[in-house]
Each structure stands twice: as structure tokens, then as C-alpha cells.
Amino acid sequence: MIYSWWDDNSLCWLEVFPQPVSGASSQVVTVNGDRSSDDGELVRRWAVAGLGIAYKSRLDVLDDLRAGRLEAVLTELDGERAPLHLVCAHRTMLSPTVHALRNMLQQRINGYLA
């Protein structure tokens, strides 16, 4: 992952970009089952309950993986890459809550990348 953190007088910026896999190729995997949802949290709960396999961002399920509630499968395959952004207004307009959110995200992502 490529991680950058900017903070100046006009903008705070947090971005996380997965690094491209060199020589990567595409592979189509067709799946079916008795459940389908566009609600990521619901899909995570189904997987934790043992009702199937969930295709989720590692960042979304990291706590479940570490706690043993979920197990990673097909780890040799790379999923879709997705950036994560936090863009803020001028620093004089940032509330303490936004500062706390920014700091928490920075710490969590640093912990994830460690």
C-alpha cells in the first residue's frame, strides 16, 4: 500500500492506495448462493455467522480476522483495488471531532500497515 498524509494550512489529506501487482492478470470467478446483498455490514455478519464466504476489503474485516471470527480464503488472489480518502476544509474550520477522526484514522491505518 502507498500511504501519504498531508496537513498544511489549507487541506488535510489522507489517502491509501494499494500498490499495483506487477505482472497481474485478471480472472473471472462465478459464484452463486442463496444470499445477495449490497449492504457490506450485513454480508460481514453473514460470514461471521458461518453462512458463506464474503468478498470484503481486508480493512473492513481486519478485527474479525485478528479475533478469529473470520478466516481468509483465496489469499493468493488479489481483489479489486480501492483508494481511501479523507479531505477536509481549511484547518481553521475543522471541529475537534474531525481532528479526532483524522488522528484515529491515521493511527489505525499505521497499525494496519505495520
CSV table of C-alpha atoms in Angstrom, one decimal:
chain,number,residue,atom,x,y,z
A,1,MET,CA,0.0,0.0,0.0
A,2,ILE,CA,1.1,3.5,-0.7
A,3,TYR,CA,0.3,5.8,2.3
A,4,SER,CA,0.6,9.6,2.4
A,5,TRP,CA,-0.5,12.1,4.9
A,6,TRP,CA,-0.6,15.8,4.2
A,7,ASP,CA,-1.6,18.6,6.6
A,8,ASP,CA,-1.0,22.2,5.8
A,9,ASN,CA,-2.9,25.5,6.2
A,10,SER,CA,-5.5,24.7,3.6
A,11,LEU,CA,-6.0,21.0,3.5
A,12,CYS,CA,-5.7,17.8,5.4
A,13,TRP,CA,-5.5,14.7,3.1
A,14,LEU,CA,-5.3,11.1,3.9
A,15,GLU,CA,-5.0,8.6,1.1
A,16,VAL,CA,-4.3,4.9,1.0
A,17,PHE,CA,-3.7,3.3,-2.4
A,18,PRO,CA,-2.9,-0.3,-2.7
A,19,GLN,CA,0.2,-0.9,-4.8
A,20,PRO,CA,-0.4,-2.5,-8.2
A,21,VAL,CA,0.7,-6.1,-8.5
A,22,SER,CA,3.4,-6.4,-11.1
A,23,GLY,CA,2.5,-8.9,-13.9
A,24,ALA,CA,-1.0,-9.3,-12.6
A,25,SER,CA,-3.7,-10.8,-14.7
A,26,SER,CA,-7.5,-10.9,-14.5
A,27,GLN,CA,-9.5,-13.9,-13.6
A,28,VAL,CA,-13.3,-14.2,-13.5
A,29,VAL,CA,-14.8,-16.3,-10.7
A,30,THR,CA,-18.5,-17.0,-11.0
A,31,VAL,CA,-20.3,-17.6,-7.7
A,32,ASN,CA,-23.9,-18.3,-6.7
A,33,GLY,CA,-25.8,-18.9,-3.5
A,34,ASP,CA,-29.0,-18.2,-1.6
A,35,ARG,CA,-27.9,-14.8,-0.4
A,36,SER,CA,-27.1,-11.5,-2.1
A,37,SER,CA,-26.8,-8.0,-0.6
A,38,ASP,CA,-25.2,-4.6,-1.3
A,39,ASP,CA,-25.0,-4.0,2.4
A,40,GLY,CA,-21.4,-4.6,3.4
A,41,GLU,CA,-22.1,-4.9,7.1
A,42,LEU,CA,-24.8,-7.4,6.5
A,43,VAL,CA,-22.5,-9.5,4.3
A,44,ARG,CA,-19.8,-9.4,7.1
A,45,ARG,CA,-22.4,-10.6,9.7
A,46,TRP,CA,-23.4,-13.4,7.4
A,47,ALA,CA,-19.8,-14.5,7.1
A,48,VAL,CA,-19.2,-14.3,10.8
A,49,ALA,CA,-22.3,-16.4,11.4
A,50,GLY,CA,-20.9,-19.0,9.1
A,51,LEU,CA,-23.4,-18.5,6.3
A,52,GLY,CA,-20.9,-18.3,3.5
A,53,ILE,CA,-17.9,-16.5,2.0
A,54,ALA,CA,-17.8,-12.7,1.9
A,55,TYR,CA,-15.9,-10.7,-0.6
A,56,LYS,CA,-14.8,-7.7,1.6
A,57,SER,CA,-12.0,-5.3,2.0
A,58,ARG,CA,-9.3,-6.5,4.4
A,59,LEU,CA,-9.6,-3.2,6.2
A,60,ASP,CA,-13.3,-3.9,6.8
A,61,VAL,CA,-12.8,-7.3,8.4
A,62,LEU,CA,-9.3,-6.9,10.0
A,63,ASP,CA,-10.7,-7.0,13.5
A,64,ASP,CA,-12.7,-10.2,12.7
A,65,LEU,CA,-9.6,-11.8,11.1
A,66,ARG,CA,-7.4,-11.0,14.1
A,67,ALA,CA,-10.1,-12.2,16.6
A,68,GLY,CA,-10.5,-15.5,14.7
A,69,ARG,CA,-14.2,-14.8,13.8
A,70,LEU,CA,-13.3,-14.9,10.1
A,71,GLU,CA,-10.6,-16.8,8.2
A,72,ALA,CA,-9.1,-15.5,5.0
A,73,VAL,CA,-9.5,-17.7,1.9
A,74,LEU,CA,-8.2,-17.4,-1.6
A,75,THR,CA,-5.4,-15.3,-0.3
A,76,GLU,CA,-3.3,-16.0,-3.4
A,77,LEU,CA,-5.8,-14.0,-5.4
A,78,ASP,CA,-5.9,-10.2,-5.4
A,79,GLY,CA,-9.2,-8.4,-5.2
A,80,GLU,CA,-10.2,-5.1,-6.6
A,81,ARG,CA,-8.1,-2.1,-5.5
A,82,ALA,CA,-9.9,0.8,-3.8
A,83,PRO,CA,-8.4,4.1,-2.5
A,84,LEU,CA,-9.4,5.6,0.8
A,85,HIS,CA,-9.6,9.4,1.1
A,86,LEU,CA,-10.3,11.9,3.8
A,87,VAL,CA,-10.5,15.5,2.5
A,88,CYS,CA,-11.1,18.3,5.0
A,89,ALA,CA,-11.8,22.0,4.8
A,90,HIS,CA,-9.4,24.8,5.9
A,91,ARG,CA,-7.8,23.9,9.2
A,92,THR,CA,-9.5,26.9,11.0
A,93,MET,CA,-12.9,25.4,10.1
A,94,LEU,CA,-12.1,21.9,11.4
A,95,SER,CA,-14.0,20.8,14.5
A,96,PRO,CA,-12.4,18.9,17.3
A,97,THR,CA,-14.4,15.9,16.1
A,98,VAL,CA,-12.9,16.0,12.7
A,99,HIS,CA,-9.4,16.3,14.2
A,100,ALA,CA,-10.1,13.3,16.4
A,101,LEU,CA,-11.4,11.3,13.4
A,102,ARG,CA,-8.3,12.2,11.3
A,103,ASN,CA,-6.0,11.2,14.1
A,104,MET,CA,-7.8,7.9,14.7
A,105,LEU,CA,-7.7,7.0,11.0
A,106,GLN,CA,-4.0,7.8,10.8
A,107,GLN,CA,-3.3,5.6,13.9
A,108,ARG,CA,-5.5,2.7,12.7
A,109,ILE,CA,-4.0,2.7,9.2
A,110,ASN,CA,-0.5,2.9,10.5
A,111,GLY,CA,-1.3,-0.1,12.7
A,112,TYR,CA,-2.8,-1.9,9.8
A,113,LEU,CA,0.3,-1.3,7.6
A,114,ALA,CA,2.7,-2.4,10.4
